[in-house]
Short mmCIF file of C-alpha atoms in Angstrom, two decimals:
data_model
loop_
_atom_site.label_atom_id
_atom_site.label_comp_id
_atom_site.label_asym_id
_atom_site.label_seq_id
_atom_site.Cartn_x
_atom_site.Cartn_y
_atom_site.Cartn_z
CA MET A 1 71.68 71.02 144.89
CA ASN A 2 72.92 67.44 144.72
CA ASN A 3 73.81 66.52 148.30
CA ARG A 4 74.68 62.91 147.47
CA LYS A 5 77.27 64.02 144.93
CA GLY A 6 78.45 66.67 147.38
CA ILE A 7 79.03 64.05 150.09
CA LEU A 8 81.16 61.96 147.74
CA LEU A 9 83.14 65.04 146.72
CA MET A 10 83.63 66.03 150.37
CA ILE A 11 84.96 62.56 151.24
CA ALA A 12 87.33 62.74 148.27
CA ALA A 13 88.44 66.25 149.28
CA ILE A 14 89.07 65.20 152.88
CA ALA A 15 91.04 62.16 151.72
CA ALA A 16 93.15 64.44 149.51
CA PHE A 17 93.77 66.88 152.38
CA ALA A 18 94.85 63.94 154.58
CA VAL A 19 97.36 62.81 151.94
CA GLN A 20 98.56 66.42 151.67
CA ASP A 21 99.12 66.49 155.45
CA ALA A 22 101.01 63.20 155.32
CA LEU A 23 103.25 64.53 152.55
CA SER A 24 103.78 67.72 154.58
CA ARG A 25 104.94 65.61 157.50
CA LEU A 26 107.26 63.59 155.28
CA LEU A 27 108.82 66.60 153.56
CA ALA A 28 109.09 68.75 156.69
CA GLY A 29 110.98 65.88 158.32
CA ASN A 30 113.73 66.33 155.72
CA TYR A 31 113.45 70.00 154.73
CA ASN A 32 112.80 73.26 156.53
CA THR A 33 109.11 73.66 157.40
CA LEU A 34 108.93 77.20 156.00
CA MET A 35 110.33 76.02 152.66
CA VAL A 36 107.78 73.19 152.43
CA VAL A 37 104.87 75.51 153.26
CA MET A 38 106.19 78.10 150.79
CA ILE A 39 106.03 75.57 147.94
CA ARG A 40 102.50 74.64 149.02
CA TYR A 41 101.50 78.30 148.86
CA TRP A 42 103.10 78.79 145.46
CA VAL A 43 100.93 76.00 144.11
CA PHE A 44 97.82 77.30 145.89
CA ALA A 45 98.41 80.82 144.56
CA ALA A 46 98.94 79.51 141.02
CA PHE A 47 95.66 77.64 141.33
CA VAL A 48 93.59 80.66 142.40
CA ILE A 49 95.29 82.99 139.89
CA THR A 50 94.42 80.52 137.12
CA LEU A 51 90.81 80.46 138.33
CA ALA A 52 90.74 84.27 138.42
CA LEU A 53 92.10 84.58 134.88
CA ARG A 54 89.42 82.19 133.61
CA ARG A 55 86.61 84.22 135.16
CA PRO A 56 84.84 86.75 132.88
CA GLU A 57 85.53 89.63 135.27
CA GLY A 58 89.26 88.86 135.42
CA ILE A 59 91.84 89.17 138.16
CA ARG A 60 90.97 92.76 139.09
CA ALA A 61 87.64 91.62 140.44
CA ALA A 62 89.40 88.97 142.54
CA LEU A 63 91.58 91.67 144.09
CA ARG A 64 88.68 94.05 144.70
CA SER A 65 87.77 93.96 148.40
CA ARG A 66 85.76 96.12 150.76
CA ARG A 67 87.78 94.82 153.70
CA PRO A 68 91.47 94.66 152.69
CA ALA A 69 92.66 94.85 156.32
CA ALA A 70 90.44 91.92 157.28
CA GLN A 71 91.62 89.94 154.26
CA ALA A 72 95.25 90.61 155.21
CA LEU A 73 94.54 89.44 158.75
CA ARG A 74 92.85 86.28 157.43
CA ALA A 75 95.88 85.54 155.25
CA THR A 76 98.25 86.04 158.19
CA LEU A 77 96.22 83.79 160.49
CA LEU A 78 96.18 81.04 157.87
CA VAL A 79 99.93 81.29 157.22
CA VAL A 80 100.73 80.98 160.92
CA GLU A 81 98.25 78.13 161.37
CA ILE A 82 99.67 76.06 158.51
CA CYS A 83 103.32 76.64 159.46
CA VAL A 84 102.79 75.74 163.12
CA MET A 85 100.65 72.69 162.26
CA VAL A 86 103.18 71.27 159.79
CA TYR A 87 105.92 71.81 162.38
CA ALA A 88 103.75 69.99 164.94
CA TYR A 89 103.55 66.98 162.60
CA THR A 90 107.32 66.60 162.81
CA LEU A 91 107.29 66.73 166.62
CA ILE A 92 104.25 64.72 167.74
CA GLY A 93 103.02 63.07 164.54
CA LEU A 94 99.89 63.28 162.43
CA ILE A 95 97.51 61.42 164.75
CA ASN A 96 98.21 63.34 167.95
CA ALA A 97 98.26 66.69 166.14
CA HIS A 98 94.92 66.13 164.40
CA ALA A 99 93.29 64.63 167.49
CA VAL A 100 93.76 67.97 169.27
CA PHE A 101 93.07 70.09 166.19
CA ALA A 102 89.64 68.44 165.84
CA VAL A 103 88.41 70.83 168.54
CA CYS A 104 88.63 73.73 166.04
CA PRO A 105 84.92 73.70 164.95
CA LEU A 106 83.88 73.91 168.59
CA ILE A 107 86.14 76.92 169.13
CA VAL A 108 84.41 78.48 166.12
CA VAL A 109 81.11 77.93 167.94
CA ALA A 110 82.45 79.63 171.06
CA LEU A 111 83.73 82.64 169.07
CA SER A 112 80.58 83.00 166.97
CA GLY A 113 78.61 84.46 169.87
CA PRO A 114 80.79 87.41 170.92
CA ILE A 115 82.22 88.19 167.46
CA LEU A 116 79.35 87.42 165.07
CA GLY A 117 76.48 88.06 167.48
CA GLU A 118 75.06 84.58 166.96
CA LYS A 119 72.75 83.23 169.65
CA LEU A 120 74.32 80.26 171.40
CA THR A 121 72.09 77.84 173.29
CA TRP A 122 73.18 75.98 176.41
CA GLN A 123 73.36 72.83 174.29
CA ARG A 124 75.96 74.37 172.00
CA TRP A 125 77.97 75.65 174.96
CA ALA A 126 77.79 72.12 176.36
CA THR A 127 79.30 70.73 173.16
CA VAL A 128 82.21 73.17 173.54
CA GLY A 129 82.71 71.93 177.10
CA VAL A 130 82.64 68.28 176.02
CA GLY A 131 85.16 69.06 173.29
CA LEU A 132 87.53 70.69 175.78
CA ILE A 133 87.22 67.64 178.04
CA GLY A 134 88.25 65.57 175.02
CA VAL A 135 91.33 67.77 174.56
CA LEU A 136 92.27 67.32 178.23
CA ILE A 137 91.94 63.54 177.89
CA ILE A 138 94.29 63.64 174.90
CA LEU A 139 96.83 65.96 176.52
CA ARG A 140 96.62 64.36 180.00
CA PRO A 141 98.18 67.36 181.78
CA GLY A 142 100.28 66.51 184.79
CA GLN A 143 101.09 62.98 183.65
CA GLY A 144 104.13 63.88 181.58
CA VAL A 145 102.77 62.04 178.56
CA PHE A 146 103.18 64.85 176.02
CA SER A 147 105.74 67.60 175.69
CA TRP A 148 105.01 71.28 175.17
CA ALA A 149 104.75 70.46 171.47
CA ALA A 150 101.35 68.89 172.13
CA LEU A 151 100.01 72.41 172.67
CA LEU A 152 100.96 73.45 169.13
CA PRO A 153 97.89 71.92 167.42
CA LEU A 154 95.70 73.59 170.05
CA ILE A 155 97.28 76.92 169.12
CA THR A 156 96.67 76.20 165.43
CA ALA A 157 93.04 75.32 166.21
CA LEU A 158 92.64 78.75 167.85
CA PHE A 159 94.21 80.50 164.85
CA PHE A 160 92.15 78.59 162.31
CA ALA A 161 88.97 79.18 164.33
CA ALA A 162 89.73 82.92 164.29
CA TYR A 163 90.34 82.68 160.53
CA SER A 164 87.02 80.88 160.05
CA VAL A 165 85.03 83.38 162.11
CA LEU A 166 86.68 86.28 160.29
CA THR A 167 85.77 84.58 157.01
CA ARG A 168 82.12 84.46 158.07
CA LEU A 169 82.30 88.12 159.10
CA THR A 170 83.74 89.30 155.78
CA ALA A 171 81.28 87.10 153.86
CA ARG A 172 78.45 89.38 155.00
CA ASP A 173 79.48 92.10 152.53
CA GLU A 174 82.20 90.44 150.45
CA ALA A 175 81.89 88.26 147.35
CA PHE A 176 83.05 84.66 147.67
CA PHE A 177 85.91 84.67 145.19
CA PRO A 178 87.92 87.60 146.64
CA SER A 179 87.73 85.89 150.04
CA PHE A 180 89.04 82.71 148.42
CA PHE A 181 91.70 84.55 146.41
CA TRP A 182 93.25 86.85 149.01
CA PRO A 183 94.56 84.27 151.53
CA ALA A 184 96.30 82.33 148.76
CA PHE A 185 97.72 85.41 147.03
CA LEU A 186 98.89 87.26 150.15
CA GLY A 187 99.94 84.02 151.81
CA ALA A 188 102.23 83.20 148.88
CA ILE A 189 103.87 86.61 149.21
CA MET A 190 104.38 86.20 152.97
CA MET A 191 105.65 82.64 152.66
CA THR A 192 108.08 83.60 149.89
CA ALA A 193 109.61 86.19 152.22
CA LEU A 194 109.83 83.63 155.03
CA GLY A 195 110.68 80.52 153.04
CA LEU A 196 113.21 81.61 150.41
CA PRO A 197 115.94 82.36 152.99
CA GLN A 198 115.43 78.79 154.25
CA TRP A 199 115.75 77.20 150.80
CA GLN A 200 117.53 73.85 150.71
CA GLN A 201 118.73 71.90 147.71
CA ILE A 202 116.07 69.31 146.85
CA GLU A 203 117.48 65.83 146.47
CA ALA A 204 116.74 64.08 143.16
CA GLN A 205 114.70 61.32 144.79
CA ASP A 206 112.49 63.89 146.50
CA TRP A 207 111.37 65.74 143.37
CA PRO A 208 108.56 63.19 142.68
CA ILE A 209 107.35 63.67 146.27
CA PHE A 210 107.28 67.45 145.87
CA ALA A 211 105.49 67.04 142.53
CA THR A 212 102.88 64.79 144.14
CA TYR A 213 102.55 67.24 147.01
CA ALA A 214 101.91 70.08 144.54
CA THR A 215 99.36 68.02 142.60
CA ILE A 216 97.48 66.99 145.75
CA SER A 217 97.46 70.61 146.93
CA ILE A 218 95.62 71.64 143.76
CA LEU A 219 93.33 68.60 143.78
CA SER A 220 92.23 69.00 147.40
CA ASN A 221 91.29 72.66 146.98
CA TRP A 222 89.53 71.98 143.67
CA LEU A 223 87.50 69.13 145.20
CA LEU A 224 86.47 71.29 148.14
CA GLN A 225 85.40 74.12 145.86
CA LYS A 226 83.33 71.70 143.75
CA THR A 227 81.77 70.27 146.91
CA TYR A 228 80.32 73.61 147.97
CA GLN A 229 79.19 74.33 144.43
CA VAL A 230 76.96 71.25 144.21
CA ALA A 231 75.79 70.69 147.80
CA GLU A 232 74.56 72.46 150.92
CA ALA A 233 77.36 73.08 153.41
CA SER A 234 75.29 71.73 156.31
CA ALA A 235 74.75 68.44 154.47
CA VAL A 236 78.40 67.75 153.74
CA GLN A 237 80.19 69.31 156.74
CA PRO A 238 79.78 66.32 159.13
CA PHE A 239 81.82 64.22 156.70
CA ALA A 240 84.79 66.53 157.25
CA TYR A 241 85.39 64.60 160.49
CA LEU A 242 86.52 61.66 158.38
CA HIS A 243 89.77 63.61 158.15
CA PHE A 244 90.88 62.14 161.47
CA VAL A 245 90.05 58.63 160.27
CA PHE A 246 92.16 59.05 157.14
CA ILE A 247 94.96 60.68 159.14
CA ALA A 248 94.98 57.79 161.61
CA LEU A 249 95.23 55.26 158.77
CA LEU A 250 98.09 57.16 157.12
CA GLY A 251 99.93 57.74 160.39
CA ILE A 252 99.76 54.08 161.40
CA THR A 253 100.52 52.69 157.94
CA PHE A 254 103.35 54.94 156.78
CA PHE A 255 104.83 56.59 159.89
CA ASP A 256 104.55 53.81 162.49
CA GLU A 257 102.43 56.05 164.72
CA GLU A 258 100.21 54.62 167.43
CA LEU A 259 96.60 55.46 168.20
CA ALA A 260 96.72 55.46 171.99
CA LEU A 261 93.48 54.73 173.86
CA PRO A 262 93.29 58.20 175.54
CA VAL A 263 93.79 59.83 172.12
CA LEU A 264 91.03 57.67 170.63
CA ILE A 265 88.64 58.46 173.51
CA GLY A 266 89.42 62.17 173.47
CA ALA A 267 89.14 62.48 169.71
CA GLY A 268 85.88 60.52 169.83
CA LEU A 269 84.42 62.97 172.35
CA ILE A 270 85.53 65.97 170.29
CA ILE A 271 84.14 64.56 167.04
CA ALA A 272 80.84 63.51 168.66
CA ALA A 273 80.45 66.99 170.17
CA GLY A 274 81.22 68.61 166.81
CA ILE A 275 78.70 66.49 164.94
CA TYR A 276 76.05 67.20 167.59
CA SER A 277 76.77 70.92 167.29
CA LEU A 278 76.30 70.70 163.51
CA TRP A 279 73.04 68.82 164.05
CA GLN A 280 71.87 71.55 166.42
CA THR A 281 72.60 74.15 163.75
CA ARG A 282 70.69 72.24 161.07
CA SER A 283 67.69 71.53 163.30
CA ALA A 284 67.38 75.08 164.63
CA PRO A 285 64.10 76.67 163.53
CA LYS A 286 64.39 79.27 160.80
CA VAL A 287 63.16 82.72 161.75
CA SER A 288 61.38 84.55 158.95
CA LEU A 289 61.29 88.32 158.96
#
């Protein structure tokens, strides 16, 4: 394992995902959200199918699953999460959406106990509580600062947390590649059914943007896959929180968004709690059987 290389790859992957989100916001501001997400899924599906065809065992092995129902549920959760999140970008912007969505890893912690049977210490429950306080600071309920749309990224965080926990559950008796393949493959089928009826004529000046969007979609997923191939997940995961930093830079620079002080404080609490939770996981003593 080369953790230093993995950290650099993770930073590059997160930067690419941030650019992908910014392009999603731009395109969904001019075209139907379902159409934009459909094109994203077409590219993602083409990417994983190409990977499957290059593997010695072929595409049949990628489709072989012991838990097809669970894989279908994972694909559905991811489709809903992406569609709702991209729609949220058009309503409240990149910064506000991602500030709330940053609570997702802490929701994963909360779900890991009852669903996966993992032992949760009071420290880890405390991090979940701190993260929720951060969300309340961002949303400022009762002050009329945000509309109902501010709840959308919280909903997507719940859906993606459920997707992540279900991924861990299926990973116990499922090979990695089918779990990587199924959400892209099934998601493309679902999004084609949802997005094609919403198809709009793409303006000539927007074709380069869609092409860049497609390229970044492939690049971001490829970088993330390479990251986990060369490095330990626990070593690189804290750097995933740079996503909010990149998003803030893109939102301010290209979309004239503002990073309000309550959003900065709330996001800081959520990120600090998430990093502490990761540190708790890494420092936990290993139990040998």
